[in-house]
Short mmCIF file of N, CA and C in Angstrom, two decimals:
data_model
loop_
_atom_site.label_atom_id
_atom_site.label_comp_id
_atom_site.label_asym_id
_atom_site.label_seq_id
_atom_site.Cartn_x
_atom_site.Cartn_y
_atom_site.Cartn_z
N MET A 1 -34.39 -16.73 15.47
CA MET A 1 -32.99 -16.48 15.19
C MET A 1 -32.87 -15.62 13.94
N GLN A 2 -32.11 -14.58 14.01
CA GLN A 2 -31.95 -13.65 12.91
C GLN A 2 -30.70 -14.00 12.12
N THR A 3 -30.80 -13.98 10.80
CA THR A 3 -29.63 -14.23 9.96
C THR A 3 -29.30 -12.98 9.18
N THR A 4 -28.03 -12.81 8.91
CA THR A 4 -27.57 -11.65 8.15
C THR A 4 -26.94 -12.14 6.87
N GLU A 5 -27.38 -11.58 5.77
CA GLU A 5 -26.81 -11.96 4.48
C GLU A 5 -25.54 -11.16 4.24
N VAL A 6 -24.49 -11.85 3.85
CA VAL A 6 -23.24 -11.17 3.55
C VAL A 6 -23.28 -10.77 2.09
N THR A 7 -23.20 -9.48 1.82
CA THR A 7 -23.31 -8.98 0.45
C THR A 7 -21.96 -8.68 -0.19
N GLU A 8 -20.93 -8.62 0.57
CA GLU A 8 -19.61 -8.36 0.01
C GLU A 8 -18.58 -9.20 0.76
N LEU A 9 -17.46 -9.41 0.10
CA LEU A 9 -16.39 -10.15 0.74
C LEU A 9 -15.80 -9.31 1.86
N THR A 10 -15.60 -9.92 3.00
CA THR A 10 -14.98 -9.20 4.11
C THR A 10 -13.50 -9.52 4.11
N ARG A 11 -12.71 -8.50 4.21
CA ARG A 11 -11.25 -8.69 4.23
C ARG A 11 -10.82 -8.93 5.66
N PRO A 12 -9.72 -9.64 5.81
CA PRO A 12 -9.16 -9.79 7.17
C PRO A 12 -8.81 -8.41 7.72
N ARG A 13 -8.71 -8.31 9.02
CA ARG A 13 -8.40 -7.05 9.70
C ARG A 13 -7.02 -7.16 10.32
N VAL A 14 -6.33 -6.04 10.36
CA VAL A 14 -5.00 -5.97 10.99
C VAL A 14 -4.97 -4.70 11.86
N ILE A 15 -3.97 -4.65 12.71
CA ILE A 15 -3.75 -3.44 13.51
C ILE A 15 -2.60 -2.68 12.86
N GLN A 16 -2.80 -1.39 12.63
CA GLN A 16 -1.75 -0.54 12.11
C GLN A 16 -1.57 0.65 13.04
N LEU A 17 -0.35 1.13 13.11
CA LEU A 17 -0.07 2.32 13.90
C LEU A 17 -0.32 3.54 13.02
N SER A 18 -1.20 4.41 13.48
CA SER A 18 -1.49 5.66 12.78
C SER A 18 -1.10 6.78 13.74
N GLU A 19 0.01 7.47 13.41
CA GLU A 19 0.53 8.50 14.32
C GLU A 19 0.76 7.92 15.71
N LYS A 20 1.33 6.75 15.77
CA LYS A 20 1.66 6.03 17.02
C LYS A 20 0.45 5.45 17.74
N THR A 21 -0.75 5.64 17.19
CA THR A 21 -1.97 5.11 17.80
C THR A 21 -2.40 3.86 17.06
N PRO A 22 -2.58 2.73 17.74
CA PRO A 22 -3.02 1.52 17.07
C PRO A 22 -4.49 1.58 16.67
N VAL A 23 -4.78 1.27 15.40
CA VAL A 23 -6.14 1.23 14.89
C VAL A 23 -6.35 -0.05 14.10
N VAL A 24 -7.57 -0.54 14.09
CA VAL A 24 -7.92 -1.74 13.33
C VAL A 24 -8.38 -1.30 11.95
N VAL A 25 -7.78 -1.88 10.91
CA VAL A 25 -8.11 -1.53 9.53
C VAL A 25 -8.26 -2.81 8.71
N ASP A 26 -8.91 -2.67 7.54
CA ASP A 26 -8.98 -3.81 6.62
C ASP A 26 -7.58 -4.09 6.08
N ASP A 27 -7.27 -5.35 5.93
CA ASP A 27 -5.97 -5.75 5.40
C ASP A 27 -6.02 -5.71 3.88
N LEU A 28 -5.28 -4.82 3.28
CA LEU A 28 -5.25 -4.70 1.83
C LEU A 28 -4.26 -5.65 1.18
N TRP A 29 -3.44 -6.30 1.99
CA TRP A 29 -2.37 -7.16 1.47
C TRP A 29 -2.78 -8.63 1.46
N THR A 30 -2.26 -9.35 0.47
CA THR A 30 -2.43 -10.80 0.40
C THR A 30 -1.05 -11.42 0.52
N ILE A 31 -0.89 -12.29 1.50
CA ILE A 31 0.41 -12.95 1.69
C ILE A 31 0.39 -14.27 0.93
N VAL A 32 1.35 -14.42 0.02
CA VAL A 32 1.47 -15.63 -0.78
C VAL A 32 2.63 -16.43 -0.21
N ARG A 33 2.32 -17.55 0.41
CA ARG A 33 3.37 -18.35 1.04
C ARG A 33 3.95 -19.40 0.09
N ASP A 34 3.17 -19.82 -0.89
CA ASP A 34 3.61 -20.84 -1.84
C ASP A 34 4.49 -20.21 -2.92
N GLU A 35 5.72 -20.70 -3.07
CA GLU A 35 6.65 -20.10 -4.02
C GLU A 35 6.20 -20.28 -5.46
N ALA A 36 5.61 -21.42 -5.79
CA ALA A 36 5.13 -21.64 -7.17
C ALA A 36 4.03 -20.64 -7.51
N ASP A 37 3.12 -20.41 -6.60
CA ASP A 37 2.04 -19.43 -6.81
C ASP A 37 2.63 -18.03 -6.94
N ALA A 38 3.63 -17.72 -6.13
CA ALA A 38 4.26 -16.40 -6.19
C ALA A 38 4.93 -16.18 -7.55
N ARG A 39 5.62 -17.20 -8.04
CA ARG A 39 6.29 -17.07 -9.35
C ARG A 39 5.25 -16.92 -10.47
N GLN A 40 4.14 -17.61 -10.35
CA GLN A 40 3.06 -17.49 -11.34
C GLN A 40 2.52 -16.06 -11.37
N ARG A 41 2.34 -15.47 -10.20
CA ARG A 41 1.84 -14.09 -10.13
C ARG A 41 2.82 -13.11 -10.76
N ILE A 42 4.11 -13.37 -10.60
CA ILE A 42 5.11 -12.49 -11.19
C ILE A 42 5.03 -12.56 -12.71
N GLN A 43 4.82 -13.77 -13.24
CA GLN A 43 4.74 -13.92 -14.70
C GLN A 43 3.51 -13.21 -15.28
N THR A 44 2.40 -13.21 -14.56
CA THR A 44 1.19 -12.56 -15.07
C THR A 44 1.21 -11.05 -14.86
N ARG A 45 1.99 -10.59 -13.89
CA ARG A 45 2.17 -9.17 -13.58
C ARG A 45 0.85 -8.46 -13.33
N GLY A 46 0.84 -7.15 -13.55
CA GLY A 46 -0.38 -6.35 -13.41
C GLY A 46 -1.03 -6.46 -12.05
N GLU A 47 -2.37 -6.56 -12.05
CA GLU A 47 -3.15 -6.59 -10.80
C GLU A 47 -2.81 -7.81 -9.94
N ALA A 48 -2.27 -8.86 -10.54
CA ALA A 48 -1.93 -10.06 -9.77
C ALA A 48 -0.86 -9.78 -8.73
N LEU A 49 -0.12 -8.68 -8.88
CA LEU A 49 0.95 -8.36 -7.93
C LEU A 49 0.62 -7.17 -7.03
N LYS A 50 -0.50 -6.53 -7.25
CA LYS A 50 -0.83 -5.36 -6.44
C LYS A 50 -1.19 -5.77 -5.01
N HIS A 51 -0.48 -5.20 -4.05
CA HIS A 51 -0.66 -5.50 -2.63
C HIS A 51 -0.49 -6.99 -2.32
N VAL A 52 0.53 -7.56 -2.91
CA VAL A 52 0.85 -8.97 -2.68
C VAL A 52 2.21 -9.04 -1.97
N VAL A 53 2.28 -9.89 -0.97
CA VAL A 53 3.52 -10.10 -0.22
C VAL A 53 4.07 -11.46 -0.62
N LEU A 54 5.25 -11.44 -1.23
CA LEU A 54 5.87 -12.65 -1.78
C LEU A 54 6.93 -13.20 -0.84
N PRO A 55 7.21 -14.51 -0.94
CA PRO A 55 8.37 -15.03 -0.20
C PRO A 55 9.62 -14.24 -0.60
N VAL A 56 10.47 -13.96 0.34
CA VAL A 56 11.59 -13.05 0.10
C VAL A 56 12.48 -13.50 -1.05
N ASN A 57 12.74 -14.80 -1.19
CA ASN A 57 13.62 -15.23 -2.27
C ASN A 57 12.96 -15.01 -3.64
N VAL A 58 11.64 -15.18 -3.74
CA VAL A 58 10.92 -14.92 -4.99
C VAL A 58 10.91 -13.42 -5.28
N TYR A 59 10.72 -12.62 -4.25
CA TYR A 59 10.74 -11.16 -4.40
C TYR A 59 12.10 -10.71 -4.96
N LEU A 60 13.18 -11.26 -4.41
CA LEU A 60 14.52 -10.86 -4.85
C LEU A 60 14.82 -11.34 -6.27
N GLU A 61 14.34 -12.55 -6.64
CA GLU A 61 14.49 -13.03 -8.01
C GLU A 61 13.83 -12.07 -8.98
N ALA A 62 12.60 -11.68 -8.68
CA ALA A 62 11.86 -10.77 -9.56
C ALA A 62 12.53 -9.42 -9.63
N GLN A 63 13.09 -8.98 -8.52
CA GLN A 63 13.78 -7.68 -8.48
C GLN A 63 14.99 -7.68 -9.40
N ARG A 64 15.70 -8.79 -9.47
CA ARG A 64 16.89 -8.87 -10.33
C ARG A 64 16.53 -8.77 -11.81
N PHE A 65 15.38 -9.33 -12.18
CA PHE A 65 15.02 -9.37 -13.60
C PHE A 65 14.20 -8.17 -14.04
N ASP A 66 13.27 -7.70 -13.21
CA ASP A 66 12.42 -6.59 -13.60
C ASP A 66 11.81 -5.95 -12.36
N ALA A 67 12.54 -5.01 -11.78
CA ALA A 67 12.10 -4.36 -10.55
C ALA A 67 10.79 -3.60 -10.72
N SER A 68 10.45 -3.19 -11.93
CA SER A 68 9.23 -2.42 -12.14
C SER A 68 7.97 -3.26 -11.86
N THR A 69 8.07 -4.58 -11.93
CA THR A 69 6.90 -5.42 -11.64
C THR A 69 6.55 -5.43 -10.16
N LEU A 70 7.44 -4.93 -9.31
CA LEU A 70 7.23 -4.98 -7.87
C LEU A 70 6.77 -3.64 -7.30
N ALA A 71 6.11 -2.83 -8.10
CA ALA A 71 5.74 -1.48 -7.69
C ALA A 71 4.95 -1.40 -6.39
N ALA A 72 3.97 -2.27 -6.18
CA ALA A 72 3.16 -2.23 -4.95
C ALA A 72 3.20 -3.60 -4.29
N THR A 73 4.41 -4.12 -4.14
CA THR A 73 4.59 -5.48 -3.66
C THR A 73 5.46 -5.48 -2.41
N GLY A 74 5.29 -6.51 -1.58
CA GLY A 74 6.09 -6.67 -0.38
C GLY A 74 6.76 -8.02 -0.35
N ALA A 75 7.57 -8.24 0.69
CA ALA A 75 8.28 -9.50 0.87
C ALA A 75 8.05 -9.98 2.30
N TRP A 76 7.94 -11.30 2.48
CA TRP A 76 7.85 -11.83 3.84
C TRP A 76 9.08 -12.67 4.13
N ILE A 77 9.50 -12.56 5.38
CA ILE A 77 10.75 -13.16 5.83
C ILE A 77 10.46 -14.26 6.84
N PRO A 78 10.91 -15.49 6.57
CA PRO A 78 10.82 -16.52 7.61
C PRO A 78 11.93 -16.29 8.64
N PRO A 79 11.72 -16.66 9.88
CA PRO A 79 12.71 -16.34 10.92
C PRO A 79 14.05 -17.06 10.74
N GLN A 80 14.05 -18.19 10.06
CA GLN A 80 15.31 -18.94 9.92
C GLN A 80 16.18 -18.39 8.79
N ALA A 81 15.68 -17.45 8.01
CA ALA A 81 16.44 -16.91 6.89
C ALA A 81 17.60 -16.05 7.38
N ASP A 82 18.68 -16.08 6.64
CA ASP A 82 19.83 -15.24 6.93
C ASP A 82 19.60 -13.90 6.21
N PHE A 83 18.69 -13.11 6.75
CA PHE A 83 18.20 -11.93 6.06
C PHE A 83 19.25 -10.85 5.87
N GLU A 84 20.31 -10.86 6.65
CA GLU A 84 21.31 -9.80 6.52
C GLU A 84 22.03 -9.85 5.16
N LEU A 85 22.00 -11.00 4.51
CA LEU A 85 22.61 -11.09 3.18
C LEU A 85 21.86 -10.26 2.16
N TRP A 86 20.56 -10.14 2.31
CA TRP A 86 19.76 -9.44 1.31
C TRP A 86 18.94 -8.29 1.86
N ALA A 87 19.09 -7.96 3.13
CA ALA A 87 18.32 -6.86 3.73
C ALA A 87 18.48 -5.54 2.96
N PRO A 88 19.68 -5.18 2.50
CA PRO A 88 19.80 -3.92 1.75
C PRO A 88 18.96 -3.91 0.47
N SER A 89 18.69 -5.08 -0.10
CA SER A 89 17.89 -5.16 -1.34
C SER A 89 16.41 -4.97 -1.09
N LEU A 90 15.99 -4.91 0.17
CA LEU A 90 14.57 -4.79 0.49
C LEU A 90 14.13 -3.35 0.72
N GLN A 91 15.01 -2.40 0.55
CA GLN A 91 14.66 -1.00 0.83
C GLN A 91 13.48 -0.52 0.00
N GLY A 92 13.30 -1.07 -1.20
CA GLY A 92 12.20 -0.64 -2.07
C GLY A 92 10.89 -1.35 -1.81
N ALA A 93 10.89 -2.33 -0.93
CA ALA A 93 9.66 -3.08 -0.65
C ALA A 93 8.65 -2.17 0.04
N HIS A 94 7.41 -2.19 -0.42
CA HIS A 94 6.38 -1.37 0.22
C HIS A 94 6.02 -1.90 1.59
N MET A 95 6.19 -3.20 1.76
CA MET A 95 5.90 -3.80 3.06
C MET A 95 6.81 -5.02 3.24
N ILE A 96 7.32 -5.17 4.45
CA ILE A 96 8.06 -6.37 4.81
C ILE A 96 7.30 -7.03 5.95
N ALA A 97 6.96 -8.30 5.76
CA ALA A 97 6.26 -9.06 6.80
C ALA A 97 7.26 -10.04 7.40
N VAL A 98 7.32 -10.08 8.71
CA VAL A 98 8.22 -10.98 9.42
C VAL A 98 7.36 -12.04 10.09
N ASP A 99 7.66 -13.30 9.79
CA ASP A 99 6.85 -14.42 10.25
C ASP A 99 7.26 -14.87 11.65
N PHE A 100 6.26 -15.07 12.50
CA PHE A 100 6.44 -15.65 13.83
C PHE A 100 5.74 -17.00 13.82
N PRO A 101 6.47 -18.11 13.54
CA PRO A 101 5.82 -19.41 13.44
C PRO A 101 5.29 -19.92 14.78
N SER A 102 5.82 -19.39 15.87
CA SER A 102 5.40 -19.82 17.21
C SER A 102 5.54 -18.63 18.16
N PHE A 103 4.67 -18.60 19.15
CA PHE A 103 4.73 -17.56 20.17
C PHE A 103 6.10 -17.52 20.85
N ARG A 104 6.71 -18.68 20.97
CA ARG A 104 8.01 -18.79 21.67
C ARG A 104 9.20 -18.39 20.81
N ASP A 105 8.99 -18.17 19.52
CA ASP A 105 10.09 -17.87 18.60
C ASP A 105 10.32 -16.37 18.55
N GLY A 106 11.42 -15.91 19.10
CA GLY A 106 11.69 -14.48 19.19
C GLY A 106 12.60 -13.91 18.12
N ARG A 107 12.97 -14.72 17.12
CA ARG A 107 13.89 -14.23 16.10
C ARG A 107 13.34 -13.05 15.32
N GLY A 108 12.02 -12.99 15.16
CA GLY A 108 11.41 -11.88 14.42
C GLY A 108 11.64 -10.53 15.08
N PHE A 109 11.75 -10.51 16.40
CA PHE A 109 12.03 -9.26 17.11
C PHE A 109 13.40 -8.71 16.68
N SER A 110 14.39 -9.60 16.62
CA SER A 110 15.74 -9.19 16.21
C SER A 110 15.76 -8.71 14.76
N ILE A 111 15.03 -9.41 13.90
CA ILE A 111 14.97 -9.01 12.48
C ILE A 111 14.39 -7.60 12.38
N ALA A 112 13.32 -7.32 13.12
CA ALA A 112 12.69 -6.00 13.06
C ALA A 112 13.64 -4.90 13.54
N VAL A 113 14.30 -5.13 14.66
CA VAL A 113 15.23 -4.12 15.17
C VAL A 113 16.33 -3.84 14.16
N MET A 114 16.89 -4.87 13.58
CA MET A 114 17.98 -4.66 12.61
C MET A 114 17.48 -3.97 11.34
N LEU A 115 16.29 -4.34 10.86
CA LEU A 115 15.75 -3.66 9.67
C LEU A 115 15.58 -2.16 9.94
N ARG A 116 15.10 -1.81 11.12
CA ARG A 116 14.86 -0.39 11.44
C ARG A 116 16.14 0.37 11.77
N THR A 117 17.01 -0.22 12.60
CA THR A 117 18.17 0.53 13.09
C THR A 117 19.40 0.39 12.19
N ARG A 118 19.73 -0.81 11.79
CA ARG A 118 20.95 -1.02 11.00
C ARG A 118 20.74 -0.71 9.53
N TYR A 119 19.56 -1.08 8.98
CA TYR A 119 19.33 -0.92 7.55
C TYR A 119 18.42 0.26 7.22
N GLY A 120 17.86 0.92 8.22
CA GLY A 120 17.08 2.14 8.00
C GLY A 120 15.78 1.95 7.24
N TYR A 121 15.19 0.76 7.29
CA TYR A 121 13.93 0.53 6.57
C TYR A 121 12.83 1.40 7.19
N ARG A 122 12.10 2.14 6.36
CA ARG A 122 11.08 3.07 6.85
C ARG A 122 9.66 2.69 6.41
N GLY A 123 9.51 1.63 5.64
CA GLY A 123 8.18 1.24 5.16
C GLY A 123 7.39 0.48 6.21
N GLU A 124 6.29 -0.12 5.75
CA GLU A 124 5.45 -0.90 6.66
C GLU A 124 6.16 -2.18 7.05
N LEU A 125 6.25 -2.44 8.33
CA LEU A 125 6.88 -3.64 8.87
C LEU A 125 5.82 -4.38 9.66
N ARG A 126 5.40 -5.53 9.15
CA ARG A 126 4.26 -6.25 9.74
C ARG A 126 4.69 -7.56 10.39
N ALA A 127 4.14 -7.82 11.57
CA ALA A 127 4.32 -9.10 12.26
C ALA A 127 3.17 -10.01 11.80
N ILE A 128 3.53 -11.22 11.30
CA ILE A 128 2.53 -12.19 10.87
C ILE A 128 2.80 -13.52 11.55
N GLY A 129 1.82 -14.40 11.51
CA GLY A 129 1.98 -15.73 12.10
C GLY A 129 1.31 -15.82 13.46
N ASP A 130 2.01 -16.35 14.43
CA ASP A 130 1.48 -16.56 15.77
C ASP A 130 1.65 -15.28 16.59
N VAL A 131 0.89 -14.24 16.21
CA VAL A 131 0.99 -12.92 16.82
C VAL A 131 -0.16 -12.79 17.84
N LEU A 132 0.22 -12.56 19.10
CA LEU A 132 -0.75 -12.51 20.19
C LEU A 132 -0.66 -11.17 20.95
N ARG A 133 -1.70 -10.88 21.69
CA ARG A 133 -1.82 -9.64 22.46
C ARG A 133 -0.61 -9.36 23.33
N ASP A 134 -0.09 -10.38 24.00
CA ASP A 134 1.04 -10.20 24.93
C ASP A 134 2.29 -9.67 24.25
N GLN A 135 2.41 -9.86 22.95
CA GLN A 135 3.63 -9.47 22.24
C GLN A 135 3.56 -8.09 21.60
N LEU A 136 2.38 -7.55 21.43
CA LEU A 136 2.19 -6.38 20.57
C LEU A 136 3.03 -5.16 20.98
N GLU A 137 3.03 -4.81 22.24
CA GLU A 137 3.80 -3.63 22.66
C GLU A 137 5.29 -3.86 22.46
N TYR A 138 5.76 -5.07 22.71
CA TYR A 138 7.18 -5.38 22.50
C TYR A 138 7.52 -5.33 21.01
N MET A 139 6.59 -5.81 20.19
CA MET A 139 6.80 -5.75 18.74
C MET A 139 6.88 -4.30 18.28
N ARG A 140 5.99 -3.46 18.79
CA ARG A 140 6.03 -2.04 18.42
C ARG A 140 7.38 -1.44 18.82
N ARG A 141 7.87 -1.76 19.98
CA ARG A 141 9.15 -1.21 20.45
C ARG A 141 10.32 -1.68 19.59
N CYS A 142 10.17 -2.83 18.93
CA CYS A 142 11.22 -3.33 18.05
C CYS A 142 11.14 -2.72 16.65
N GLY A 143 10.06 -2.01 16.35
CA GLY A 143 9.95 -1.35 15.06
C GLY A 143 8.77 -1.76 14.20
N PHE A 144 7.99 -2.74 14.62
CA PHE A 144 6.82 -3.12 13.84
C PHE A 144 5.79 -1.99 13.90
N ASN A 145 5.10 -1.76 12.78
CA ASN A 145 4.03 -0.78 12.75
C ASN A 145 2.74 -1.35 12.18
N SER A 146 2.70 -2.66 12.01
CA SER A 146 1.52 -3.35 11.49
C SER A 146 1.53 -4.76 12.07
N PHE A 147 0.33 -5.25 12.44
CA PHE A 147 0.25 -6.51 13.19
C PHE A 147 -0.94 -7.33 12.70
N ALA A 148 -0.68 -8.53 12.22
CA ALA A 148 -1.75 -9.45 11.81
C ALA A 148 -1.94 -10.43 12.96
N VAL A 149 -2.90 -10.15 13.82
CA VAL A 149 -3.16 -10.98 15.00
C VAL A 149 -3.66 -12.34 14.53
N ARG A 150 -3.29 -13.37 15.26
CA ARG A 150 -3.70 -14.74 14.93
C ARG A 150 -5.22 -14.78 14.73
N PRO A 151 -5.70 -15.43 13.67
CA PRO A 151 -7.13 -15.39 13.31
C PRO A 151 -8.10 -15.88 14.40
N ASP A 152 -7.66 -16.77 15.27
CA ASP A 152 -8.58 -17.28 16.30
C ASP A 152 -8.65 -16.38 17.53
N LYS A 153 -7.98 -15.24 17.49
CA LYS A 153 -7.99 -14.29 18.61
C LYS A 153 -8.74 -13.02 18.22
N SER A 154 -9.31 -12.36 19.21
CA SER A 154 -10.07 -11.13 18.98
C SER A 154 -9.11 -9.97 18.73
N ILE A 155 -9.28 -9.32 17.61
CA ILE A 155 -8.39 -8.19 17.29
C ILE A 155 -8.70 -6.98 18.16
N THR A 156 -9.96 -6.81 18.57
CA THR A 156 -10.29 -5.68 19.46
C THR A 156 -9.73 -5.91 20.85
N ASP A 157 -9.71 -7.15 21.30
CA ASP A 157 -9.08 -7.47 22.58
C ASP A 157 -7.57 -7.26 22.49
N ALA A 158 -6.99 -7.61 21.35
CA ALA A 158 -5.55 -7.46 21.17
C ALA A 158 -5.11 -6.00 21.29
N LEU A 159 -5.98 -5.07 20.90
CA LEU A 159 -5.63 -3.65 21.02
C LEU A 159 -5.24 -3.25 22.44
N LYS A 160 -5.80 -3.93 23.42
CA LYS A 160 -5.50 -3.63 24.82
C LYS A 160 -4.03 -3.90 25.14
N GLY A 161 -3.39 -4.74 24.36
CA GLY A 161 -1.98 -5.06 24.58
C GLY A 161 -1.06 -3.86 24.43
N PHE A 162 -1.52 -2.83 23.75
CA PHE A 162 -0.70 -1.64 23.57
C PHE A 162 -0.72 -0.71 24.76
N SER A 163 -1.69 -0.85 25.64
CA SER A 163 -1.80 0.07 26.77
C SER A 163 -1.43 -0.57 28.10
N GLU A 164 -0.98 -1.81 28.07
CA GLU A 164 -0.68 -2.51 29.33
C GLU A 164 0.68 -2.14 29.91
N ILE A 165 1.59 -1.69 29.08
CA ILE A 165 2.91 -1.27 29.56
C ILE A 165 2.99 0.24 29.41
N THR A 166 3.08 0.95 30.53
CA THR A 166 3.04 2.41 30.46
C THR A 166 4.40 3.07 30.71
N VAL A 167 5.32 2.37 31.37
CA VAL A 167 6.65 2.93 31.64
C VAL A 167 7.68 2.04 30.98
N ARG A 168 8.58 2.68 30.23
CA ARG A 168 9.64 1.96 29.52
C ARG A 168 10.99 2.46 30.02
N TYR A 169 11.73 1.61 30.66
CA TYR A 169 13.03 2.01 31.21
C TYR A 169 14.10 2.09 30.13
N GLN A 170 14.08 1.12 29.21
CA GLN A 170 15.10 1.06 28.18
C GLN A 170 14.64 1.81 26.94
N GLY A 171 15.61 2.19 26.13
CA GLY A 171 15.31 2.75 24.82
C GLY A 171 14.87 1.63 23.89
N ASP A 172 14.38 1.99 22.71
CA ASP A 172 13.95 0.99 21.75
C ASP A 172 14.18 1.50 20.33
N ALA A 173 13.70 0.76 19.34
CA ALA A 173 13.92 1.12 17.94
C ALA A 173 13.22 2.43 17.57
N ASN A 174 12.17 2.78 18.28
CA ASN A 174 11.42 4.01 18.00
C ASN A 174 11.97 5.22 18.75
N ASP A 175 12.45 5.00 19.96
CA ASP A 175 13.02 6.08 20.78
C ASP A 175 14.16 5.48 21.61
N PRO A 176 15.40 5.65 21.16
CA PRO A 176 16.54 5.03 21.84
C PRO A 176 16.89 5.65 23.20
N THR A 177 16.21 6.72 23.59
CA THR A 177 16.52 7.41 24.84
C THR A 177 16.00 6.63 26.04
N PRO A 178 16.88 6.23 26.98
CA PRO A 178 16.39 5.52 28.17
C PRO A 178 15.64 6.49 29.11
N LEU A 179 14.89 5.95 30.04
CA LEU A 179 14.04 6.73 30.93
C LEU A 179 14.83 7.81 31.68
N PHE A 180 16.00 7.46 32.22
CA PHE A 180 16.74 8.43 33.03
C PHE A 180 17.20 9.64 32.21
N ARG A 181 17.29 9.52 30.89
CA ARG A 181 17.67 10.63 30.03
C ARG A 181 16.46 11.47 29.61
N ARG A 182 15.25 10.96 29.84
CA ARG A 182 14.03 11.66 29.41
C ARG A 182 13.55 12.65 30.46
N ARG A 183 14.20 12.75 31.58
CA ARG A 183 13.75 13.65 32.66
C ARG A 183 14.15 15.07 32.42
#
């Protein structure tokens, strides 16, 4: 039996859209779910906040006091949040992560569409949580451009989810033109 020594830390992998093509890349972001930990990182500033995704309420608190500390920071949104109250305040976020606590919970799809169409958010929009292959193409159509597939699933297998639907009758957040108008 052959063993391989790990010489460096391996980062989690995510799928990102590069020129509309899904590719697997190292995840440069750290999602901080604990609010106390997030507040501690804000107090220490500097590298502790680089590529960190904070709970949305902590992100907004920090933004009110010192927006410069959030230079390379993102916010994550739980599906039960009334995000329309503060969605306009997220325009400066480098990344917004929308949590899918369960495969059956579709609220994140609505959040993504509204962020892209109603609020004009143009940054990285990532699906996190219970993200599975069957959802990926639908998530892309709602405006997601980054996907953190559930850790117990194969990310290379998940890539196939983008090529399973080849004809789209309805318009979407990326191209609102329906099929009959594309002829």
